[in-house]
């Protein structure tokens, strides 16, 4: 180790000690919406650089508008949400603190109706509103995660935060949420969909679709299952939550939208995802 490397190493260690001290008294609730946004922006920018994003404006616009329609009735904090479509045919979606929702093309291709896609978006919005990703980051005993948080808390240069964000990406937002967090995201999603006039039954329908696909192709692990495990229990829980809604809410809700079929036709005509994106989350 050269003198300079040692110096940098020591500086890093003392920074980590300070970081741990700050984090020791930090829980997600003490992090403001603006700090959350800064952290999320760094992680989301990194994610957007690492992943092939679908650039087709009409397809992305449909997802953005459907998402914004749900957000309007779901999140009262004024978070500015951004919706992106990852050009990968794996069935997955994830939310980054601050309101960055990434949904894979594979979800759009598997959804049978607009309300099925809305169920996935509402679930991810639920993770943001309930701050599950943020809680996970502040609880994580992962130095990279801690450093990323402190970079934000101490207002460090974004260049550094961006660098760390990649490691956070691998640990925090891709990490499996707890069963309780999943259940909570499902519960609030049912309420958001009802408020948005979208049929919440699309959510368990889509879960059922994924579950069946996984049963038929057990060799092909759906990435969704590693971050959002789908079980019969989860479907039954969601059905029970929906059963508690007043029947007229379901009667009035839209199961599908004509723009969904248009979006699907357009998507089907686009070139296949890049080959190296096949294995992406
Ligand atoms: Zn989830």
PDB file of C-alpha atoms and ligand atoms in Angstrom:
ATOM      1  CA  UNK A   1       0.000   0.000   0.000  1.00  0.00           C
ATOM      2  CA  UNK A   2       1.526   3.324  -1.010  1.00  0.00           C
ATOM      3  CA  UNK A   3       1.551   6.278   1.368  1.00  0.00           C
ATOM      4  CA  UNK A   4      -1.130   7.978  -0.607  1.00  0.00           C
ATOM      5  CA  UNK A   5      -3.351   4.907  -0.746  1.00  0.00           C
ATOM      6  CA  UNK A   6      -2.944   4.429   3.003  1.00  0.00           C
ATOM      7  CA  UNK A   7      -3.929   8.018   3.584  1.00  0.00           C
ATOM      8  CA  UNK A   8      -7.014   7.688   1.419  1.00  0.00           C
ATOM      9  CA  UNK A   9      -7.814   4.409   3.129  1.00  0.00           C
ATOM     10  CA  UNK A  10      -7.546   5.995   6.590  1.00  0.00           C
ATOM     11  CA  UNK A  11      -9.639   8.970   5.525  1.00  0.00           C
ATOM     12  CA  UNK A  12     -12.260   6.578   4.224  1.00  0.00           C
ATOM     13  CA  UNK A  13     -12.308   4.625   7.452  1.00  0.00           C
ATOM     14  CA  UNK A  14     -12.774   7.721   9.597  1.00  0.00           C
ATOM     15  CA  UNK A  15     -15.467   8.885   7.210  1.00  0.00           C
ATOM     16  CA  UNK A  16     -17.182   5.540   7.684  1.00  0.00           C
ATOM     17  CA  UNK A  17     -16.930   5.858  11.463  1.00  0.00           C
ATOM     18  CA  UNK A  18     -18.557   9.273  11.266  1.00  0.00           C
ATOM     19  CA  UNK A  19     -21.085   7.885   8.857  1.00  0.00           C
ATOM     20  CA  UNK A  20     -21.991   5.069  11.215  1.00  0.00           C
ATOM     21  CA  UNK A  21     -22.412   7.540  14.058  1.00  0.00           C
ATOM     22  CA  UNK A  22     -24.805   9.619  11.978  1.00  0.00           C
ATOM     23  CA  UNK A  23     -26.704   6.596  10.779  1.00  0.00           C
ATOM     24  CA  UNK A  24     -26.839   5.171  14.271  1.00  0.00           C
ATOM     25  CA  UNK A  25     -29.325   7.834  15.210  1.00  0.00           C
ATOM     26  CA  UNK A  26     -31.033   7.990  11.847  1.00  0.00           C
ATOM     27  CA  UNK A  27     -34.173   6.153  10.961  1.00  0.00           C
ATOM     28  CA  UNK A  28     -36.172   6.560   7.811  1.00  0.00           C
ATOM     29  CA  UNK A  29     -38.674   8.869   9.507  1.00  0.00           C
ATOM     30  CA  UNK A  30     -36.010  11.493  10.200  1.00  0.00           C
ATOM     31  CA  UNK A  31     -35.056  11.705   6.524  1.00  0.00           C
ATOM     32  CA  UNK A  32     -37.024  14.464   4.824  1.00  0.00           C
ATOM     33  CA  UNK A  33     -38.776  14.146   1.474  1.00  0.00           C
ATOM     34  CA  UNK A  34     -36.077  16.312  -0.139  1.00  0.00           C
ATOM     35  CA  UNK A  35     -33.229  14.167   1.195  1.00  0.00           C
ATOM     36  CA  UNK A  36     -35.126  11.102   0.073  1.00  0.00           C
ATOM     37  CA  UNK A  37     -35.400  12.653  -3.372  1.00  0.00           C
ATOM     38  CA  UNK A  38     -31.650  13.370  -3.526  1.00  0.00           C
ATOM     39  CA  UNK A  39     -30.774   9.835  -2.557  1.00  0.00           C
ATOM     40  CA  UNK A  40     -33.332   8.424  -4.986  1.00  0.00           C
ATOM     41  CA  UNK A  41     -32.114  10.628  -7.825  1.00  0.00           C
ATOM     42  CA  UNK A  42     -28.537   9.378  -7.459  1.00  0.00           C
ATOM     43  CA  UNK A  43     -29.655   5.741  -7.404  1.00  0.00           C
ATOM     44  CA  UNK A  44     -32.166   6.201 -10.242  1.00  0.00           C
ATOM     45  CA  UNK A  45     -29.644   7.965 -12.482  1.00  0.00           C
ATOM     46  CA  UNK A  46     -27.227   5.113 -11.963  1.00  0.00           C
ATOM     47  CA  UNK A  47     -29.937   2.552 -12.645  1.00  0.00           C
ATOM     48  CA  UNK A  48     -30.971   4.389 -15.810  1.00  0.00           C
ATOM     49  CA  UNK A  49     -27.370   4.273 -17.033  1.00  0.00           C
ATOM     50  CA  UNK A  50     -26.954   0.592 -16.233  1.00  0.00           C
ATOM     51  CA  UNK A  51     -30.165  -0.623 -17.826  1.00  0.00           C
ATOM     52  CA  UNK A  52     -31.414  -0.477 -21.399  1.00  0.00           C
ATOM     53  CA  UNK A  53     -34.450   1.810 -21.268  1.00  0.00           C
ATOM     54  CA  UNK A  54     -37.230   1.559 -23.784  1.00  0.00           C
ATOM     55  CA  UNK A  55     -37.207   4.846 -25.665  1.00  0.00           C
ATOM     56  CA  UNK A  56     -40.495   4.464 -27.522  1.00  0.00           C
ATOM     57  CA  UNK A  57     -42.385   7.572 -26.454  1.00  0.00           C
ATOM     58  CA  UNK A  58     -45.996   6.360 -26.973  1.00  0.00           C
ATOM     59  CA  UNK A  59     -45.385   3.192 -24.909  1.00  0.00           C
ATOM     60  CA  UNK A  60     -43.544   5.039 -22.149  1.00  0.00           C
ATOM     61  CA  UNK A  61     -46.183   7.787 -22.155  1.00  0.00           C
ATOM     62  CA  UNK A  62     -48.967   5.284 -21.525  1.00  0.00           C
ATOM     63  CA  UNK A  63     -47.123   3.898 -18.486  1.00  0.00           C
ATOM     64  CA  UNK A  64     -46.317   7.420 -17.259  1.00  0.00           C
ATOM     65  CA  UNK A  65     -49.906   8.621 -17.602  1.00  0.00           C
ATOM     66  CA  UNK A  66     -51.395   5.532 -15.974  1.00  0.00           C
ATOM     67  CA  UNK A  67     -48.878   5.869 -13.143  1.00  0.00           C
ATOM     68  CA  UNK A  68     -49.548   9.596 -12.721  1.00  0.00           C
ATOM     69  CA  UNK A  69     -53.283   8.931 -12.586  1.00  0.00           C
ATOM     70  CA  UNK A  70     -52.747   6.564  -9.642  1.00  0.00           C
ATOM     71  CA  UNK A  71     -50.195   8.839  -7.939  1.00  0.00           C
ATOM     72  CA  UNK A  72     -52.627  11.796  -7.950  1.00  0.00           C
ATOM     73  CA  UNK A  73     -54.887   9.881  -5.592  1.00  0.00           C
ATOM     74  CA  UNK A  74     -52.182   8.023  -3.693  1.00  0.00           C
ATOM     75  CA  UNK A  75     -49.368  10.341  -2.670  1.00  0.00           C
ATOM     76  CA  UNK A  76     -50.114  13.674  -1.020  1.00  0.00           C
ATOM     77  CA  UNK A  77     -46.485  14.608  -0.292  1.00  0.00           C
ATOM     78  CA  UNK A  78     -45.838  16.231  -3.662  1.00  0.00           C
ATOM     79  CA  UNK A  79     -43.163  13.727  -4.714  1.00  0.00           C
ATOM     80  CA  UNK A  80     -42.488  14.092  -8.430  1.00  0.00           C
ATOM     81  CA  UNK A  81     -42.757  10.545  -9.756  1.00  0.00           C
ATOM     82  CA  UNK A  82     -40.908   9.301 -12.807  1.00  0.00           C
ATOM     83  CA  UNK A  83     -41.859   6.144 -14.654  1.00  0.00           C
ATOM     84  CA  UNK A  84     -39.407   4.304 -16.875  1.00  0.00           C
ATOM     85  CA  UNK A  85     -39.696   1.133 -18.937  1.00  0.00           C
ATOM     86  CA  UNK A  86     -36.711  -1.214 -18.909  1.00  0.00           C
ATOM     87  CA  UNK A  87     -36.247  -3.001 -22.231  1.00  0.00           C
ATOM     88  CA  UNK A  88     -36.066  -6.484 -20.738  1.00  0.00           C
ATOM     89  CA  UNK A  89     -38.582  -9.282 -21.123  1.00  0.00           C
ATOM     90  CA  UNK A  90     -38.150 -10.490 -17.548  1.00  0.00           C
ATOM     91  CA  UNK A  91     -41.225  -9.865 -15.425  1.00  0.00           C
ATOM     92  CA  UNK A  92     -40.069  -7.347 -12.865  1.00  0.00           C
ATOM     93  CA  UNK A  93     -40.641  -3.860 -11.544  1.00  0.00           C
ATOM     94  CA  UNK A  94     -39.036  -1.890  -8.759  1.00  0.00           C
ATOM     95  CA  UNK A  95     -39.336   1.391  -6.952  1.00  0.00           C
ATOM     96  CA  UNK A  96     -36.507   3.676  -5.867  1.00  0.00           C
ATOM     97  CA  UNK A  97     -37.062   6.083  -2.956  1.00  0.00           C
ATOM     98  CA  UNK A  98     -38.204   9.504  -4.097  1.00  0.00           C
ATOM     99  CA  UNK A  99     -40.693   8.169  -6.643  1.00  0.00           C
ATOM    100  CA  UNK A 100     -38.700   6.503  -9.409  1.00  0.00           C
ATOM    101  CA  UNK A 101     -40.633   3.518 -10.731  1.00  0.00           C
ATOM    102  CA  UNK A 102     -38.999   1.155 -13.196  1.00  0.00           C
ATOM    103  CA  UNK A 103     -41.213  -1.383 -14.891  1.00  0.00           C
ATOM    104  CA  UNK A 104     -39.842  -3.984 -17.265  1.00  0.00           C
ATOM    105  CA  UNK A 105     -41.225  -4.473 -20.735  1.00  0.00           C
ATOM    106  CA  UNK A 106     -41.876  -8.057 -19.598  1.00  0.00           C
ATOM    107  CA  UNK A 107     -44.613  -6.774 -17.270  1.00  0.00           C
ATOM    108  CA  UNK A 108     -46.275  -4.798 -20.062  1.00  0.00           C
ATOM    109  CA  UNK A 109     -46.174  -7.873 -22.297  1.00  0.00           C
ATOM    110  CA  UNK A 110     -47.644 -10.180 -19.673  1.00  0.00           C
ATOM    111  CA  UNK A 111     -50.426  -7.899 -18.432  1.00  0.00           C
ATOM    112  CA  UNK A 112     -53.783  -8.776 -19.967  1.00  0.00           C
ATOM    113  CA  UNK A 113     -55.541  -5.500 -19.154  1.00  0.00           C
ATOM    114  CA  UNK A 114     -54.758  -1.943 -18.075  1.00  0.00           C
ATOM    115  CA  UNK A 115     -55.911  -2.779 -14.533  1.00  0.00           C
ATOM    116  CA  UNK A 116     -53.370  -5.621 -14.293  1.00  0.00           C
ATOM    117  CA  UNK A 117     -50.576  -3.221 -15.198  1.00  0.00           C
ATOM    118  CA  UNK A 118     -52.099  -0.614 -12.856  1.00  0.00           C
ATOM    119  CA  UNK A 119     -51.897  -3.171 -10.033  1.00  0.00           C
ATOM    120  CA  UNK A 120     -48.128  -3.477 -10.498  1.00  0.00           C
ATOM    121  CA  UNK A 121     -47.670   0.306 -10.645  1.00  0.00           C
ATOM    122  CA  UNK A 122     -49.872   0.848  -7.573  1.00  0.00           C
ATOM    123  CA  UNK A 123     -47.881  -1.758  -5.643  1.00  0.00           C
ATOM    124  CA  UNK A 124     -44.588  -0.021  -6.498  1.00  0.00           C
ATOM    125  CA  UNK A 125     -46.071   3.397  -5.652  1.00  0.00           C
ATOM    126  CA  UNK A 126     -47.061   1.841  -2.323  1.00  0.00           C
ATOM    127  CA  UNK A 127     -43.413   0.936  -1.635  1.00  0.00           C
ATOM    128  CA  UNK A 128     -42.453   4.591  -2.223  1.00  0.00           C
ATOM    129  CA  UNK A 129     -45.260   6.106  -0.133  1.00  0.00           C
ATOM    130  CA  UNK A 130     -44.668   3.671   2.730  1.00  0.00           C
ATOM    131  CA  UNK A 131     -40.911   4.281   2.369  1.00  0.00           C
ATOM    132  CA  UNK A 132     -39.997   0.611   2.364  1.00  0.00           C
ATOM    133  CA  UNK A 133     -36.824   1.112   0.317  1.00  0.00           C
ATOM    134  CA  UNK A 134     -35.693   3.938   2.538  1.00  0.00           C
ATOM    135  CA  UNK A 135     -36.324   1.917   5.695  1.00  0.00           C
ATOM    136  CA  UNK A 136     -34.363  -0.940   4.221  1.00  0.00           C
ATOM    137  CA  UNK A 137     -31.467   1.360   3.407  1.00  0.00           C
ATOM    138  CA  UNK A 138     -31.318   2.873   6.875  1.00  0.00           C
ATOM    139  CA  UNK A 139     -31.600  -0.520   8.561  1.00  0.00           C
ATOM    140  CA  UNK A 140     -29.059  -2.227   6.336  1.00  0.00           C
ATOM    141  CA  UNK A 141     -25.755  -3.079   7.966  1.00  0.00           C
ATOM    142  CA  UNK A 142     -24.163  -2.529   4.628  1.00  0.00           C
ATOM    143  CA  UNK A 143     -21.369   0.028   4.536  1.00  0.00           C
ATOM    144  CA  UNK A 144     -22.054   0.999   0.956  1.00  0.00           C
ATOM    145  CA  UNK A 145     -25.625   1.749   1.809  1.00  0.00           C
ATOM    146  CA  UNK A 146     -24.609   3.747   4.844  1.00  0.00           C
ATOM    147  CA  UNK A 147     -22.085   5.740   2.846  1.00  0.00           C
ATOM    148  CA  UNK A 148     -24.701   6.504   0.194  1.00  0.00           C
ATOM    149  CA  UNK A 149     -27.137   7.747   2.804  1.00  0.00           C
ATOM    150  CA  UNK A 150     -24.525   9.873   4.506  1.00  0.00           C
ATOM    151  CA  UNK A 151     -23.426  11.346   1.224  1.00  0.00           C
ATOM    152  CA  UNK A 152     -26.934  12.621   0.931  1.00  0.00           C
ATOM    153  CA  UNK A 153     -27.324  13.655   4.544  1.00  0.00           C
ATOM    154  CA  UNK A 154     -24.035  15.537   4.575  1.00  0.00           C
ATOM    155  CA  UNK A 155     -24.543  17.016   1.140  1.00  0.00           C
ATOM    156  CA  UNK A 156     -21.479  15.413  -0.461  1.00  0.00           C
ATOM    157  CA  UNK A 157     -20.679  15.833  -4.128  1.00  0.00           C
ATOM    158  CA  UNK A 158     -23.103  13.966  -6.361  1.00  0.00           C
ATOM    159  CA  UNK A 159     -20.205  12.371  -8.239  1.00  0.00           C
ATOM    160  CA  UNK A 160     -19.358  10.343  -5.155  1.00  0.00           C
ATOM    161  CA  UNK A 161     -22.969   9.552  -4.418  1.00  0.00           C
ATOM    162  CA  UNK A 162     -23.480   8.334  -7.942  1.00  0.00           C
ATOM    163  CA  UNK A 163     -20.529   6.023  -7.640  1.00  0.00           C
ATOM    164  CA  UNK A 164     -21.850   4.550  -4.453  1.00  0.00           C
ATOM    165  CA  UNK A 165     -25.345   4.371  -5.850  1.00  0.00           C
ATOM    166  CA  UNK A 166     -24.407   1.435  -8.019  1.00  0.00           C
ATOM    167  CA  UNK A 167     -23.492  -0.588  -4.957  1.00  0.00           C
ATOM    168  CA  UNK A 168     -26.664   0.535  -3.237  1.00  0.00           C
ATOM    169  CA  UNK A 169     -28.508  -0.571  -6.322  1.00  0.00           C
ATOM    170  CA  UNK A 170     -27.213  -4.063  -5.821  1.00  0.00           C
ATOM    171  CA  UNK A 171     -28.061  -4.189  -2.154  1.00  0.00           C
ATOM    172  CA  UNK A 172     -30.946  -2.014  -1.103  1.00  0.00           C
ATOM    173  CA  UNK A 173     -33.540  -1.461  -3.760  1.00  0.00           C
ATOM    174  CA  UNK A 174     -33.121  -4.842  -5.358  1.00  0.00           C
ATOM    175  CA  UNK A 175     -33.285  -6.516  -1.979  1.00  0.00           C
ATOM    176  CA  UNK A 176     -36.256  -8.587  -1.146  1.00  0.00           C
ATOM    177  CA  UNK A 177     -38.816  -6.650   0.828  1.00  0.00           C
ATOM    178  CA  UNK A 178     -40.119  -8.255   3.987  1.00  0.00           C
ATOM    179  CA  UNK A 179     -43.429 -10.103   3.879  1.00  0.00           C
ATOM    180  CA  UNK A 180     -44.945  -7.291   5.920  1.00  0.00           C
ATOM    181  CA  UNK A 181     -43.701  -4.667   3.461  1.00  0.00           C
ATOM    182  CA  UNK A 182     -45.140  -6.657   0.555  1.00  0.00           C
ATOM    183  CA  UNK A 183     -48.463  -7.039   2.313  1.00  0.00           C
ATOM    184  CA  UNK A 184     -48.549  -3.337   3.168  1.00  0.00           C
ATOM    185  CA  UNK A 185     -47.730  -2.356  -0.437  1.00  0.00           C
ATOM    186  CA  UNK A 186     -50.549  -4.646  -1.638  1.00  0.00           C
ATOM    187  CA  UNK A 187     -52.964  -3.209   0.928  1.00  0.00           C
ATOM    188  CA  UNK A 188     -52.335   0.419   0.033  1.00  0.00           C
ATOM    189  CA  UNK A 189     -52.311  -0.460  -3.686  1.00  0.00           C
ATOM    190  CA  UNK A 190     -55.850  -1.845  -3.425  1.00  0.00           C
ATOM    191  CA  UNK A 191     -56.963   1.457  -1.880  1.00  0.00           C
ATOM    192  CA  UNK A 192     -55.104   3.554  -4.490  1.00  0.00           C
ATOM    193  CA  UNK A 193     -56.658   1.615  -7.366  1.00  0.00           C
ATOM    194  CA  UNK A 194     -60.144   1.955  -5.901  1.00  0.00           C
ATOM    195  CA  UNK A 195     -59.625   5.719  -5.523  1.00  0.00           C
ATOM    196  CA  UNK A 196     -58.296   5.975  -9.072  1.00  0.00           C
ATOM    197  CA  UNK A 197     -61.363   4.194 -10.461  1.00  0.00           C
ATOM    198  CA  UNK A 198     -59.294   1.237 -11.670  1.00  0.00           C
ATOM    199  CA  UNK A 199     -60.374  -2.330 -10.968  1.00  0.00           C
ATOM    200  CA  UNK A 200     -58.216  -3.573  -8.055  1.00  0.00           C
ATOM    201  CA  UNK A 201     -58.973  -7.170  -9.071  1.00  0.00           C
ATOM    202  CA  UNK A 202     -56.365  -6.660 -11.794  1.00  0.00           C
ATOM    203  CA  UNK A 203     -53.694  -6.975  -9.124  1.00  0.00           C
ATOM    204  CA  UNK A 204     -54.446 -10.532  -7.900  1.00  0.00           C
ATOM    205  CA  UNK A 205     -55.223 -11.488 -11.513  1.00  0.00           C
ATOM    206  CA  UNK A 206     -51.718 -10.497 -12.526  1.00  0.00           C
ATOM    207  CA  UNK A 207     -50.183 -12.299  -9.528  1.00  0.00           C
ATOM    208  CA  UNK A 208     -52.100 -15.415 -10.587  1.00  0.00           C
ATOM    209  CA  UNK A 209     -50.735 -15.078 -14.105  1.00  0.00           C
ATOM    210  CA  UNK A 210     -47.149 -14.922 -12.803  1.00  0.00           C
ATOM    211  CA  UNK A 211     -47.721 -17.823 -10.461  1.00  0.00           C
ATOM    212  CA  UNK A 212     -49.068 -19.973 -13.306  1.00  0.00           C
ATOM    213  CA  UNK A 213     -46.204 -19.047 -15.582  1.00  0.00           C
ATOM    214  CA  UNK A 214     -43.724 -19.956 -12.886  1.00  0.00           C
ATOM    215  CA  UNK A 215     -45.476 -23.311 -12.371  1.00  0.00           C
ATOM    216  CA  UNK A 216     -45.441 -24.055 -16.089  1.00  0.00           C
ATOM    217  CA  UNK A 217     -41.808 -23.052 -16.511  1.00  0.00           C
ATOM    218  CA  UNK A 218     -40.188 -23.819 -13.169  1.00  0.00           C
ATOM    219  CA  UNK A 219     -36.750 -23.697 -14.773  1.00  0.00           C
ATOM    220  CA  UNK A 220     -37.215 -20.077 -15.778  1.00  0.00           C
ATOM    221  CA  UNK A 221     -37.123 -18.134 -12.564  1.00  0.00           C
ATOM    222  CA  UNK A 222     -39.119 -14.958 -12.855  1.00  0.00           C
ATOM    223  CA  UNK A 223     -37.130 -12.133 -11.327  1.00  0.00           C
ATOM    224  CA  UNK A 224     -40.325 -10.780  -9.826  1.00  0.00           C
ATOM    225  CA  UNK A 225     -40.325 -13.696  -7.403  1.00  0.00           C
ATOM    226  CA  UNK A 226     -36.973 -12.793  -5.941  1.00  0.00           C
ATOM    227  CA  UNK A 227     -38.065  -9.274  -5.003  1.00  0.00           C
ATOM    228  CA  UNK A 228     -41.830  -9.603  -4.700  1.00  0.00           C
ATOM    229  CA  UNK A 229     -42.603 -13.230  -3.831  1.00  0.00           C
ATOM    230  CA  UNK A 230     -46.006 -14.276  -5.112  1.00  0.00           C
ATOM    231  CA  UNK A 231     -47.783 -16.995  -3.246  1.00  0.00           C
ATOM    232  CA  UNK A 232     -51.324 -18.317  -3.060  1.00  0.00           C
ATOM    233  CA  UNK A 233     -51.471 -16.673   0.375  1.00  0.00           C
ATOM    234  CA  UNK A 234     -50.638 -13.320  -1.064  1.00  0.00           C
ATOM    235  CA  UNK A 235     -53.305 -13.656  -3.725  1.00  0.00           C
ATOM    236  CA  UNK A 236     -55.853 -14.740  -1.106  1.00  0.00           C
ATOM    237  CA  UNK A 237     -54.896 -11.789   1.124  1.00  0.00           C
ATOM    238  CA  UNK A 238     -55.342  -9.352  -1.741  1.00  0.00           C
ATOM    239  CA  UNK A 239     -58.697 -10.909  -2.669  1.00  0.00           C
ATOM    240  CA  UNK A 240     -59.791 -10.483   0.964  1.00  0.00           C
ATOM    241  CA  UNK A 241     -58.743  -6.811   0.969  1.00  0.00           C
ATOM    242  CA  UNK A 242     -60.731  -6.233  -2.222  1.00  0.00           C
ATOM    243  CA  UNK A 243     -63.769  -8.017  -0.769  1.00  0.00           C
ATOM    244  CA  UNK A 244     -63.926  -5.327   1.923  1.00  0.00           C
ATOM    245  CA  UNK A 245     -64.456  -2.555  -0.624  1.00  0.00           C
ATOM    246  CA  UNK A 246     -68.018  -1.347  -1.204  1.00  0.00           C
ATOM    247  CA  UNK A 247     -69.440  -3.288  -4.215  1.00  0.00           C
ATOM    248  CA  UNK A 248     -70.245  -0.056  -6.098  1.00  0.00           C
ATOM    249  CA  UNK A 249     -66.526   0.840  -6.104  1.00  0.00           C
ATOM    250  CA  UNK A 250     -65.794  -2.355  -8.036  1.00  0.00           C
ATOM    251  CA  UNK A 251     -68.840  -1.865 -10.279  1.00  0.00           C
ATOM    252  CA  UNK A 252     -67.723   1.610 -11.282  1.00  0.00           C
ATOM    253  CA  UNK A 253     -64.029   0.733 -11.732  1.00  0.00           C
ATOM    254  CA  UNK A 254     -62.449   0.389 -15.173  1.00  0.00           C
ATOM    255  CA  UNK A 255     -60.983  -3.034 -15.890  1.00  0.00           C
ATOM    256  CA  UNK A 256     -59.362  -1.992 -19.128  1.00  0.00           C
ATOM    257  CA  UNK A 257     -58.657   1.121 -21.197  1.00  0.00           C
ATOM    258  CA  UNK A 258     -58.671   1.304 -25.013  1.00  0.00           C
ATOM    259  CA  UNK A 259     -55.215   2.928 -24.917  1.00  0.00           C
ATOM    260  CA  UNK A 260     -53.835  -0.238 -23.308  1.00  0.00           C
ATOM    261  CA  UNK A 261     -54.522  -2.335 -26.415  1.00  0.00           C
ATOM    262  CA  UNK A 262     -53.003   0.418 -28.580  1.00  0.00           C
ATOM    263  CA  UNK A 263     -49.900   0.439 -26.407  1.00  0.00           C
ATOM    264  CA  UNK A 264     -49.662  -3.353 -26.656  1.00  0.00           C
ATOM    265  CA  UNK A 265     -49.937  -3.343 -30.447  1.00  0.00           C
ATOM    266  CA  UNK A 266     -47.195  -0.756 -30.616  1.00  0.00           C
ATOM    267  CA  UNK A 267     -45.009  -2.700 -28.188  1.00  0.00           C
ATOM    268  CA  UNK A 268     -45.454  -5.930 -30.162  1.00  0.00           C
ATOM    269  CA  UNK A 269     -44.213  -4.173 -33.299  1.00  0.00           C
ATOM    270  CA  UNK A 270     -41.004  -2.947 -31.642  1.00  0.00           C
ATOM    271  CA  UNK A 271     -37.703  -4.805 -32.008  1.00  0.00           C
ATOM    272  CA  UNK A 272     -37.053  -7.465 -29.348  1.00  0.00           C
ATOM    273  CA  UNK A 273     -35.103  -6.381 -26.256  1.00  0.00           C
ATOM    274  CA  UNK A 274     -31.320  -6.411 -26.606  1.00  0.00           C
ATOM    275  CA  UNK A 275     -30.018  -9.932 -26.022  1.00  0.00           C
ATOM    276  CA  UNK A 276     -27.883  -8.887 -23.065  1.00  0.00           C
ATOM    277  CA  UNK A 277     -31.006  -7.480 -21.406  1.00  0.00           C
ATOM    278  CA  UNK A 278     -32.711 -10.866 -21.305  1.00  0.00           C
ATOM    279  CA  UNK A 279     -31.218 -11.719 -17.954  1.00  0.00           C
ATOM    280  CA  UNK A 280     -31.815  -8.349 -16.378  1.00  0.00           C
ATOM    281  CA  UNK A 281     -34.147  -8.005 -13.410  1.00  0.00           C
TER     282      UNK A 281
HETATM  283 ZN1  LIG B   1     -43.110  -5.331  -3.679  1.00  0.00          ZN
END
